[in-house]
Amino acid sequence: MSEWLMLALAMAAACAVVLSITVLKQRRVRVDDNPHETPDVIEYMTMMVGVVYAIVLGLAIAGVWEARNGAQDTARAEAQALHEVSERVQAYSPAAREQVRADVNSYVSYTVKKEWPSMLKSGELNDKGAELLEKVRADLTSYQPRDDHEGQSYQPLLDQIGAADAARNARAANAGPTMPGVVWFGLIAGALVAVGLIFTLQIRRSPRELLLAGLYSALIAFLLFLIWDFNSPFGHQVVDTAGPFSELFSI
């Protein structure tokens, strides 16, 4: 199921529930009921809860958005560092050059095709990827430069493989969900309270009131879905954040 379909179903379900409750509640209203008799304190509480919940939603969205941007920067830094290794190793002897490039391609291919899907499911990296990256480092550190030109390329190559290793460690640290469970409890409970309080305002079955109630519930459903979607820093599919690897390497 695509994310767009899931979003549409979530928003439609929220609207359907709120509108159904409103219509059923209206059928039980007495004839002499006056919709203008809502106590001022209830209106004040509804407004305050809405404002507080909007602030919480804003902070949650900002947190997951920042985490997603950080994940994209991490993936880009790792891919770029490995690409620099493949390009700068041109100064080495043909045998060493081909060996390094083959090991870099093996690491990239394994990372995108094997490790990345596993990371999205479990939130952890495996040891095989670390071993492949260590193989690239061993290729570089064990090489003995033959002249000054190769010697000048030696340290920059080590710096780039160090940058790739640092980016991988950052990816491992941020592979899990951004929001802890207690935050999700607060977001869902707050949504129920915020939507539930609109029924205390004696909403009638007029098209305008039903439209506003439906849009309000759909907006909250959309914001919660947005938080859920960005709660996984590296996305829910490999193509979400692994693009830099595919762009820089033929895999």
PDB file of C-alpha atoms in Angstrom:
ATOM      1  CA  MET A   1       0.000   0.000   0.000  1.00  0.00           C
ATOM      2  CA  SER A   2       1.427   3.377  -1.022  1.00  0.00           C
ATOM      3  CA  GLU A   3       1.908   6.165   1.489  1.00  0.00           C
ATOM      4  CA  TRP A   4      -0.494   8.426  -0.419  1.00  0.00           C
ATOM      5  CA  LEU A   5      -3.244   5.814  -0.176  1.00  0.00           C
ATOM      6  CA  MET A   6      -2.567   5.332   3.521  1.00  0.00           C
ATOM      7  CA  LEU A   7      -2.778   9.097   4.054  1.00  0.00           C
ATOM      8  CA  ALA A   8      -6.055   9.341   2.136  1.00  0.00           C
ATOM      9  CA  LEU A   9      -7.562   6.458   4.115  1.00  0.00           C
ATOM     10  CA  ALA A  10      -6.436   7.939   7.437  1.00  0.00           C
ATOM     11  CA  MET A  11      -7.906  11.350   6.666  1.00  0.00           C
ATOM     12  CA  ALA A  12     -11.129   9.850   5.316  1.00  0.00           C
ATOM     13  CA  ALA A  13     -11.482   7.628   8.386  1.00  0.00           C
ATOM     14  CA  ALA A  14     -10.960  10.582  10.745  1.00  0.00           C
ATOM     15  CA  CYS A  15     -13.583  12.633   8.902  1.00  0.00           C
ATOM     16  CA  ALA A  16     -16.034   9.718   8.823  1.00  0.00           C
ATOM     17  CA  VAL A  17     -15.723   9.054  12.543  1.00  0.00           C
ATOM     18  CA  VAL A  18     -16.144  12.695  13.555  1.00  0.00           C
ATOM     19  CA  LEU A  19     -19.050  13.340  11.201  1.00  0.00           C
ATOM     20  CA  SER A  20     -20.804  10.109  12.206  1.00  0.00           C
ATOM     21  CA  ILE A  21     -20.544  10.958  15.885  1.00  0.00           C
ATOM     22  CA  THR A  22     -21.786  14.493  15.184  1.00  0.00           C
ATOM     23  CA  VAL A  23     -24.826  13.251  13.253  1.00  0.00           C
ATOM     24  CA  LEU A  24     -25.675  10.578  15.833  1.00  0.00           C
ATOM     25  CA  LYS A  25     -25.240  13.060  18.650  1.00  0.00           C
ATOM     26  CA  GLN A  26     -27.510  15.552  16.919  1.00  0.00           C
ATOM     27  CA  ARG A  27     -30.309  12.998  16.722  1.00  0.00           C
ATOM     28  CA  ARG A  28     -30.337  12.759  20.514  1.00  0.00           C
ATOM     29  CA  VAL A  29     -30.498  16.513  21.084  1.00  0.00           C
ATOM     30  CA  ARG A  30     -33.700  17.722  22.692  1.00  0.00           C
ATOM     31  CA  VAL A  31     -36.010  20.056  20.823  1.00  0.00           C
ATOM     32  CA  ASP A  32     -35.612  22.811  23.400  1.00  0.00           C
ATOM     33  CA  ASP A  33     -31.801  22.571  23.396  1.00  0.00           C
ATOM     34  CA  ASN A  34     -30.067  25.897  22.770  1.00  0.00           C
ATOM     35  CA  PRO A  35     -26.664  25.681  21.034  1.00  0.00           C
ATOM     36  CA  HIS A  36     -25.723  29.101  22.405  1.00  0.00           C
ATOM     37  CA  GLU A  37     -25.774  27.850  26.001  1.00  0.00           C
ATOM     38  CA  THR A  38     -22.245  26.418  25.851  1.00  0.00           C
ATOM     39  CA  PRO A  39     -20.429  27.612  28.987  1.00  0.00           C
ATOM     40  CA  ASP A  40     -17.632  30.077  28.359  1.00  0.00           C
ATOM     41  CA  VAL A  41     -15.214  27.925  30.353  1.00  0.00           C
ATOM     42  CA  ILE A  42     -15.670  25.058  27.880  1.00  0.00           C
ATOM     43  CA  GLU A  43     -14.896  27.330  24.946  1.00  0.00           C
ATOM     44  CA  TYR A  44     -11.826  28.607  26.782  1.00  0.00           C
ATOM     45  CA  MET A  45     -10.642  25.069  27.591  1.00  0.00           C
ATOM     46  CA  THR A  46     -11.186  23.950  24.001  1.00  0.00           C
ATOM     47  CA  MET A  47      -9.138  26.875  22.732  1.00  0.00           C
ATOM     48  CA  MET A  48      -6.335  26.268  25.221  1.00  0.00           C
ATOM     49  CA  VAL A  49      -6.142  22.540  24.489  1.00  0.00           C
ATOM     50  CA  GLY A  50      -6.046  23.287  20.763  1.00  0.00           C
ATOM     51  CA  VAL A  51      -3.216  25.790  21.176  1.00  0.00           C
ATOM     52  CA  VAL A  52      -1.156  23.529  23.437  1.00  0.00           C
ATOM     53  CA  TYR A  53      -1.658  20.541  21.156  1.00  0.00           C
ATOM     54  CA  ALA A  54      -0.708  22.623  18.109  1.00  0.00           C
ATOM     55  CA  ILE A  55       2.563  23.554  19.830  1.00  0.00           C
ATOM     56  CA  VAL A  56       3.265  19.892  20.630  1.00  0.00           C
ATOM     57  CA  LEU A  57       2.540  18.889  17.033  1.00  0.00           C
ATOM     58  CA  GLY A  58       4.806  21.639  15.750  1.00  0.00           C
ATOM     59  CA  LEU A  59       7.685  20.523  17.962  1.00  0.00           C
ATOM     60  CA  ALA A  60       7.206  16.890  16.938  1.00  0.00           C
ATOM     61  CA  ILE A  61       7.155  17.764  13.240  1.00  0.00           C
ATOM     62  CA  ALA A  62      10.256  19.926  13.619  1.00  0.00           C
ATOM     63  CA  GLY A  63      12.046  17.069  15.414  1.00  0.00           C
ATOM     64  CA  VAL A  64      11.315  14.381  12.827  1.00  0.00           C
ATOM     65  CA  TRP A  65      11.965  16.795   9.961  1.00  0.00           C
ATOM     66  CA  GLU A  66      15.386  17.669  11.349  1.00  0.00           C
ATOM     67  CA  ALA A  67      16.156  13.976  11.854  1.00  0.00           C
ATOM     68  CA  ARG A  68      15.200  13.180   8.241  1.00  0.00           C
ATOM     69  CA  ASN A  69      17.381  16.000   6.916  1.00  0.00           C
ATOM     70  CA  GLY A  70      20.260  14.778   9.084  1.00  0.00           C
ATOM     71  CA  ALA A  71      19.812  11.246   7.754  1.00  0.00           C
ATOM     72  CA  GLN A  72      19.931  12.486   4.171  1.00  0.00           C
ATOM     73  CA  ASP A  73      23.092  14.473   4.899  1.00  0.00           C
ATOM     74  CA  THR A  74      24.654  11.406   6.505  1.00  0.00           C
ATOM     75  CA  ALA A  75      23.875   9.194   3.506  1.00  0.00           C
ATOM     76  CA  ARG A  76      25.189  11.860   1.139  1.00  0.00           C
ATOM     77  CA  ALA A  77      28.403  12.250   3.141  1.00  0.00           C
ATOM     78  CA  GLU A  78      29.038   8.499   3.200  1.00  0.00           C
ATOM     79  CA  ALA A  79      28.394   8.100  -0.519  1.00  0.00           C
ATOM     80  CA  GLN A  80      30.487  11.137  -1.428  1.00  0.00           C
ATOM     81  CA  ALA A  81      33.436   9.985   0.691  1.00  0.00           C
ATOM     82  CA  LEU A  82      33.416   6.572  -0.961  1.00  0.00           C
ATOM     83  CA  HIS A  83      33.138   8.191  -4.367  1.00  0.00           C
ATOM     84  CA  GLU A  84      36.186  10.326  -3.576  1.00  0.00           C
ATOM     85  CA  VAL A  85      38.089   7.181  -2.638  1.00  0.00           C
ATOM     86  CA  SER A  86      37.213   5.581  -5.981  1.00  0.00           C
ATOM     87  CA  GLU A  87      38.318   8.673  -7.893  1.00  0.00           C
ATOM     88  CA  ARG A  88      41.458   9.608  -5.972  1.00  0.00           C
ATOM     89  CA  VAL A  89      42.832   6.083  -6.010  1.00  0.00           C
ATOM     90  CA  GLN A  90      43.542   6.733  -9.691  1.00  0.00           C
ATOM     91  CA  ALA A  91      47.031   7.773  -8.597  1.00  0.00           C
ATOM     92  CA  TYR A  92      47.809   4.244  -7.361  1.00  0.00           C
ATOM     93  CA  SER A  93      49.147   1.365  -9.413  1.00  0.00           C
ATOM     94  CA  PRO A  94      46.604  -0.372 -11.689  1.00  0.00           C
ATOM     95  CA  ALA A  95      46.398  -3.489  -9.527  1.00  0.00           C
ATOM     96  CA  ALA A  96      45.892  -1.558  -6.292  1.00  0.00           C
ATOM     97  CA  ARG A  97      43.484   0.848  -7.976  1.00  0.00           C
ATOM     98  CA  GLU A  98      41.251  -1.921  -9.308  1.00  0.00           C
ATOM     99  CA  GLN A  99      41.311  -3.739  -5.985  1.00  0.00           C
ATOM    100  CA  VAL A 100      40.196  -0.665  -4.033  1.00  0.00           C
ATOM    101  CA  ARG A 101      37.468   0.185  -6.516  1.00  0.00           C
ATOM    102  CA  ALA A 102      36.192  -3.392  -6.523  1.00  0.00           C
ATOM    103  CA  ASP A 103      36.005  -3.411  -2.722  1.00  0.00           C
ATOM    104  CA  VAL A 104      34.267  -0.014  -2.662  1.00  0.00           C
ATOM    105  CA  ASN A 105      31.699  -1.238  -5.179  1.00  0.00           C
ATOM    106  CA  SER A 106      31.167  -4.400  -3.137  1.00  0.00           C
ATOM    107  CA  TYR A 107      30.528  -2.324  -0.024  1.00  0.00           C
ATOM    108  CA  VAL A 108      28.152   0.050  -1.788  1.00  0.00           C
ATOM    109  CA  SER A 109      26.244  -2.774  -3.478  1.00  0.00           C
ATOM    110  CA  TYR A 110      25.862  -4.670  -0.224  1.00  0.00           C
ATOM    111  CA  THR A 111      24.867  -1.528   1.685  1.00  0.00           C
ATOM    112  CA  VAL A 112      22.088  -0.539  -0.715  1.00  0.00           C
ATOM    113  CA  LYS A 113      20.751  -3.984  -1.607  1.00  0.00           C
ATOM    114  CA  LYS A 114      21.169  -5.880   1.662  1.00  0.00           C
ATOM    115  CA  GLU A 115      21.994  -3.682   4.635  1.00  0.00           C
ATOM    116  CA  TRP A 116      19.669  -0.760   3.911  1.00  0.00           C
ATOM    117  CA  PRO A 117      16.411  -2.818   3.795  1.00  0.00           C
ATOM    118  CA  SER A 118      17.464  -4.617   6.972  1.00  0.00           C
ATOM    119  CA  MET A 119      18.276  -1.286   8.628  1.00  0.00           C
ATOM    120  CA  LEU A 120      14.829   0.078   7.801  1.00  0.00           C
ATOM    121  CA  LYS A 121      13.164  -2.936   9.401  1.00  0.00           C
ATOM    122  CA  SER A 122      15.304  -3.444  12.498  1.00  0.00           C
ATOM    123  CA  GLY A 123      16.872  -0.012  13.008  1.00  0.00           C
ATOM    124  CA  GLU A 124      20.333  -1.578  13.209  1.00  0.00           C
ATOM    125  CA  LEU A 125      23.325  -2.179  10.955  1.00  0.00           C
ATOM    126  CA  ASN A 126      24.992  -5.563  10.596  1.00  0.00           C
ATOM    127  CA  ASP A 127      28.598  -6.673  10.883  1.00  0.00           C
ATOM    128  CA  LYS A 128      28.972  -7.641   7.221  1.00  0.00           C
ATOM    129  CA  GLY A 129      28.868  -4.036   6.075  1.00  0.00           C
ATOM    130  CA  ALA A 130      31.467  -3.038   8.659  1.00  0.00           C
ATOM    131  CA  GLU A 131      33.719  -5.860   7.456  1.00  0.00           C
ATOM    132  CA  LEU A 132      33.453  -4.723   3.837  1.00  0.00           C
ATOM    133  CA  LEU A 133      34.306  -1.145   4.758  1.00  0.00           C
ATOM    134  CA  GLU A 134      37.237  -2.351   6.836  1.00  0.00           C
ATOM    135  CA  LYS A 135      38.434  -4.253   3.783  1.00  0.00           C
ATOM    136  CA  VAL A 136      38.577  -0.970   1.856  1.00  0.00           C
ATOM    137  CA  ARG A 137      40.516   0.638   4.696  1.00  0.00           C
ATOM    138  CA  ALA A 138      42.958  -2.259   4.741  1.00  0.00           C
ATOM    139  CA  ASP A 139      43.524  -1.890   1.000  1.00  0.00           C
ATOM    140  CA  LEU A 140      44.467   1.761   1.461  1.00  0.00           C
ATOM    141  CA  THR A 141      46.567   1.497   4.598  1.00  0.00           C
ATOM    142  CA  SER A 142      48.565  -1.517   3.402  1.00  0.00           C
ATOM    143  CA  TYR A 143      49.614   0.120   0.145  1.00  0.00           C
ATOM    144  CA  GLN A 144      53.165   1.435  -0.044  1.00  0.00           C
ATOM    145  CA  PRO A 145      53.394   4.587  -2.190  1.00  0.00           C
ATOM    146  CA  ARG A 146      56.012   4.230  -4.908  1.00  0.00           C
ATOM    147  CA  ASP A 147      56.746   7.923  -5.435  1.00  0.00           C
ATOM    148  CA  ASP A 148      55.872  11.397  -4.211  1.00  0.00           C
ATOM    149  CA  HIS A 149      52.760  11.611  -6.366  1.00  0.00           C
ATOM    150  CA  GLU A 150      51.281   8.498  -4.788  1.00  0.00           C
ATOM    151  CA  GLY A 151      52.460   9.651  -1.370  1.00  0.00           C
ATOM    152  CA  GLN A 152      50.554  12.897  -1.734  1.00  0.00           C
ATOM    153  CA  SER A 153      47.361  10.924  -2.406  1.00  0.00           C
ATOM    154  CA  TYR A 154      47.863   8.534   0.507  1.00  0.00           C
ATOM    155  CA  GLN A 155      46.713  10.733   3.405  1.00  0.00           C
ATOM    156  CA  PRO A 156      43.705  12.277   1.595  1.00  0.00           C
ATOM    157  CA  LEU A 157      42.491   8.773   0.803  1.00  0.00           C
ATOM    158  CA  LEU A 158      42.767   7.788   4.461  1.00  0.00           C
ATOM    159  CA  ASP A 159      40.858  10.937   5.394  1.00  0.00           C
ATOM    160  CA  GLN A 160      38.049  10.053   2.997  1.00  0.00           C
ATOM    161  CA  ILE A 161      37.723   6.492   4.256  1.00  0.00           C
ATOM    162  CA  GLY A 162      37.671   7.902   7.781  1.00  0.00           C
ATOM    163  CA  ALA A 163      34.870  10.262   6.749  1.00  0.00           C
ATOM    164  CA  ALA A 164      32.934   7.323   5.278  1.00  0.00           C
ATOM    165  CA  ASP A 165      33.397   5.354   8.497  1.00  0.00           C
ATOM    166  CA  ALA A 166      32.211   8.334  10.573  1.00  0.00           C
ATOM    167  CA  ALA A 167      29.139   8.721   8.356  1.00  0.00           C
ATOM    168  CA  ARG A 168      28.396   5.019   8.719  1.00  0.00           C
ATOM    169  CA  ASN A 169      28.607   5.291  12.500  1.00  0.00           C
ATOM    170  CA  ALA A 170      26.250   8.272  12.381  1.00  0.00           C
ATOM    171  CA  ARG A 171      23.873   6.231  10.242  1.00  0.00           C
ATOM    172  CA  ALA A 172      23.962   3.433  12.791  1.00  0.00           C
ATOM    173  CA  ALA A 173      23.234   5.860  15.633  1.00  0.00           C
ATOM    174  CA  ASN A 174      20.239   7.396  13.853  1.00  0.00           C
ATOM    175  CA  ALA A 175      18.793   4.328  12.171  1.00  0.00           C
ATOM    176  CA  GLY A 176      16.029   3.848  14.748  1.00  0.00           C
ATOM    177  CA  PRO A 177      12.766   5.790  15.112  1.00  0.00           C
ATOM    178  CA  THR A 178      13.047   9.407  16.206  1.00  0.00           C
ATOM    179  CA  MET A 179      10.012   9.581  18.502  1.00  0.00           C
ATOM    180  CA  PRO A 180       9.938   7.397  21.647  1.00  0.00           C
ATOM    181  CA  GLY A 181       6.791   5.548  22.604  1.00  0.00           C
ATOM    182  CA  VAL A 182       5.801   7.975  25.351  1.00  0.00           C
ATOM    183  CA  VAL A 183       5.730  10.825  22.824  1.00  0.00           C
ATOM    184  CA  TRP A 184       3.462   8.828  20.541  1.00  0.00           C
ATOM    185  CA  PHE A 185       1.158   8.169  23.493  1.00  0.00           C
ATOM    186  CA  GLY A 186       0.956  11.900  24.146  1.00  0.00           C
ATOM    187  CA  LEU A 187       0.335  12.726  20.485  1.00  0.00           C
ATOM    188  CA  ILE A 188      -2.467  10.188  20.089  1.00  0.00           C
ATOM    189  CA  ALA A 189      -4.051  11.012  23.448  1.00  0.00           C
ATOM    190  CA  GLY A 190      -3.837  14.713  22.637  1.00  0.00           C
ATOM    191  CA  ALA A 191      -5.508  14.133  19.267  1.00  0.00           C
ATOM    192  CA  LEU A 192      -8.380  12.276  20.928  1.00  0.00           C
ATOM    193  CA  VAL A 193      -8.817  15.037  23.488  1.00  0.00           C
ATOM    194  CA  ALA A 194      -8.566  17.830  20.900  1.00  0.00           C
ATOM    195  CA  VAL A 195     -11.117  16.198  18.607  1.00  0.00           C
ATOM    196  CA  GLY A 196     -13.333  15.109  21.483  1.00  0.00           C
ATOM    197  CA  LEU A 197     -13.607  18.619  22.863  1.00  0.00           C
ATOM    198  CA  ILE A 198     -15.224  19.923  19.694  1.00  0.00           C
ATOM    199  CA  PHE A 199     -18.315  17.885  20.568  1.00  0.00           C
ATOM    200  CA  THR A 200     -18.740  19.940  23.750  1.00  0.00           C
ATOM    201  CA  LEU A 201     -19.413  23.008  21.593  1.00  0.00           C
ATOM    202  CA  GLN A 202     -22.826  21.652  20.541  1.00  0.00           C
ATOM    203  CA  ILE A 203     -22.033  21.355  16.852  1.00  0.00           C
ATOM    204  CA  ARG A 204     -25.145  21.222  14.699  1.00  0.00           C
ATOM    205  CA  ARG A 205     -25.730  19.450  11.397  1.00  0.00           C
ATOM    206  CA  SER A 206     -25.369  22.553   9.275  1.00  0.00           C
ATOM    207  CA  PRO A 207     -23.053  22.112   6.259  1.00  0.00           C
ATOM    208  CA  ARG A 208     -20.669  24.762   7.566  1.00  0.00           C
ATOM    209  CA  GLU A 209     -20.231  23.176  10.983  1.00  0.00           C
ATOM    210  CA  LEU A 210     -19.907  19.678   9.562  1.00  0.00           C
ATOM    211  CA  LEU A 211     -17.331  20.891   7.044  1.00  0.00           C
ATOM    212  CA  LEU A 212     -15.230  22.575   9.735  1.00  0.00           C
ATOM    213  CA  ALA A 213     -15.406  19.534  12.013  1.00  0.00           C
ATOM    214  CA  GLY A 214     -14.349  17.243   9.158  1.00  0.00           C
ATOM    215  CA  LEU A 215     -11.478  19.502   8.076  1.00  0.00           C
ATOM    216  CA  TYR A 216     -10.267  19.833  11.673  1.00  0.00           C
ATOM    217  CA  SER A 217     -10.147  16.078  12.198  1.00  0.00           C
ATOM    218  CA  ALA A 218      -8.582  15.511   8.758  1.00  0.00           C
ATOM    219  CA  LEU A 219      -5.872  18.076   9.526  1.00  0.00           C
ATOM    220  CA  ILE A 220      -4.940  16.335  12.768  1.00  0.00           C
ATOM    221  CA  ALA A 221      -4.878  12.976  10.961  1.00  0.00           C
ATOM    222  CA  PHE A 222      -2.622  14.468   8.281  1.00  0.00           C
ATOM    223  CA  LEU A 223      -0.188  15.923  10.830  1.00  0.00           C
ATOM    224  CA  LEU A 224       0.004  12.637  12.745  1.00  0.00           C
ATOM    225  CA  PHE A 225       0.617  10.772   9.492  1.00  0.00           C
ATOM    226  CA  LEU A 226       3.335  13.277   8.596  1.00  0.00           C
ATOM    227  CA  ILE A 227       5.055  12.642  11.933  1.00  0.00           C
ATOM    228  CA  TRP A 228       4.784   8.885  11.432  1.00  0.00           C
ATOM    229  CA  ASP A 229       6.198   9.119   7.919  1.00  0.00           C
ATOM    230  CA  PHE A 230       9.231  11.158   9.013  1.00  0.00           C
ATOM    231  CA  ASN A 231       9.640   9.247  12.272  1.00  0.00           C
ATOM    232  CA  SER A 232      11.901   6.848  10.371  1.00  0.00           C
ATOM    233  CA  PRO A 233      14.910   9.080   9.569  1.00  0.00           C
ATOM    234  CA  PHE A 234      15.992   6.982   6.587  1.00  0.00           C
ATOM    235  CA  GLY A 235      12.467   6.539   5.271  1.00  0.00           C
ATOM    236  CA  HIS A 236      10.380   3.432   4.804  1.00  0.00           C
ATOM    237  CA  GLN A 237      11.893   2.392   1.476  1.00  0.00           C
ATOM    238  CA  VAL A 238      15.458   2.199   0.218  1.00  0.00           C
ATOM    239  CA  VAL A 239      14.875   4.870  -2.429  1.00  0.00           C
ATOM    240  CA  ASP A 240      13.881   7.441   0.215  1.00  0.00           C
ATOM    241  CA  THR A 241      17.422   8.248   1.355  1.00  0.00           C
ATOM    242  CA  ALA A 242      19.793   5.891  -0.491  1.00  0.00           C
ATOM    243  CA  GLY A 243      19.689   8.009  -3.616  1.00  0.00           C
ATOM    244  CA  PRO A 244      23.253   9.401  -3.289  1.00  0.00           C
ATOM    245  CA  PHE A 245      24.687   5.875  -3.532  1.00  0.00           C
ATOM    246  CA  SER A 246      22.688   5.135  -6.687  1.00  0.00           C
ATOM    247  CA  GLU A 247      23.651   8.462  -8.219  1.00  0.00           C
ATOM    248  CA  LEU A 248      27.399   8.113  -7.632  1.00  0.00           C
ATOM    249  CA  PHE A 249      27.801   4.373  -8.213  1.00  0.00           C
ATOM    250  CA  SER A 250      26.545   1.960 -10.849  1.00  0.00           C
ATOM    251  CA  ILE A 251      24.682  -0.588  -8.741  1.00  0.00           C
TER     252      ILE A 251
END
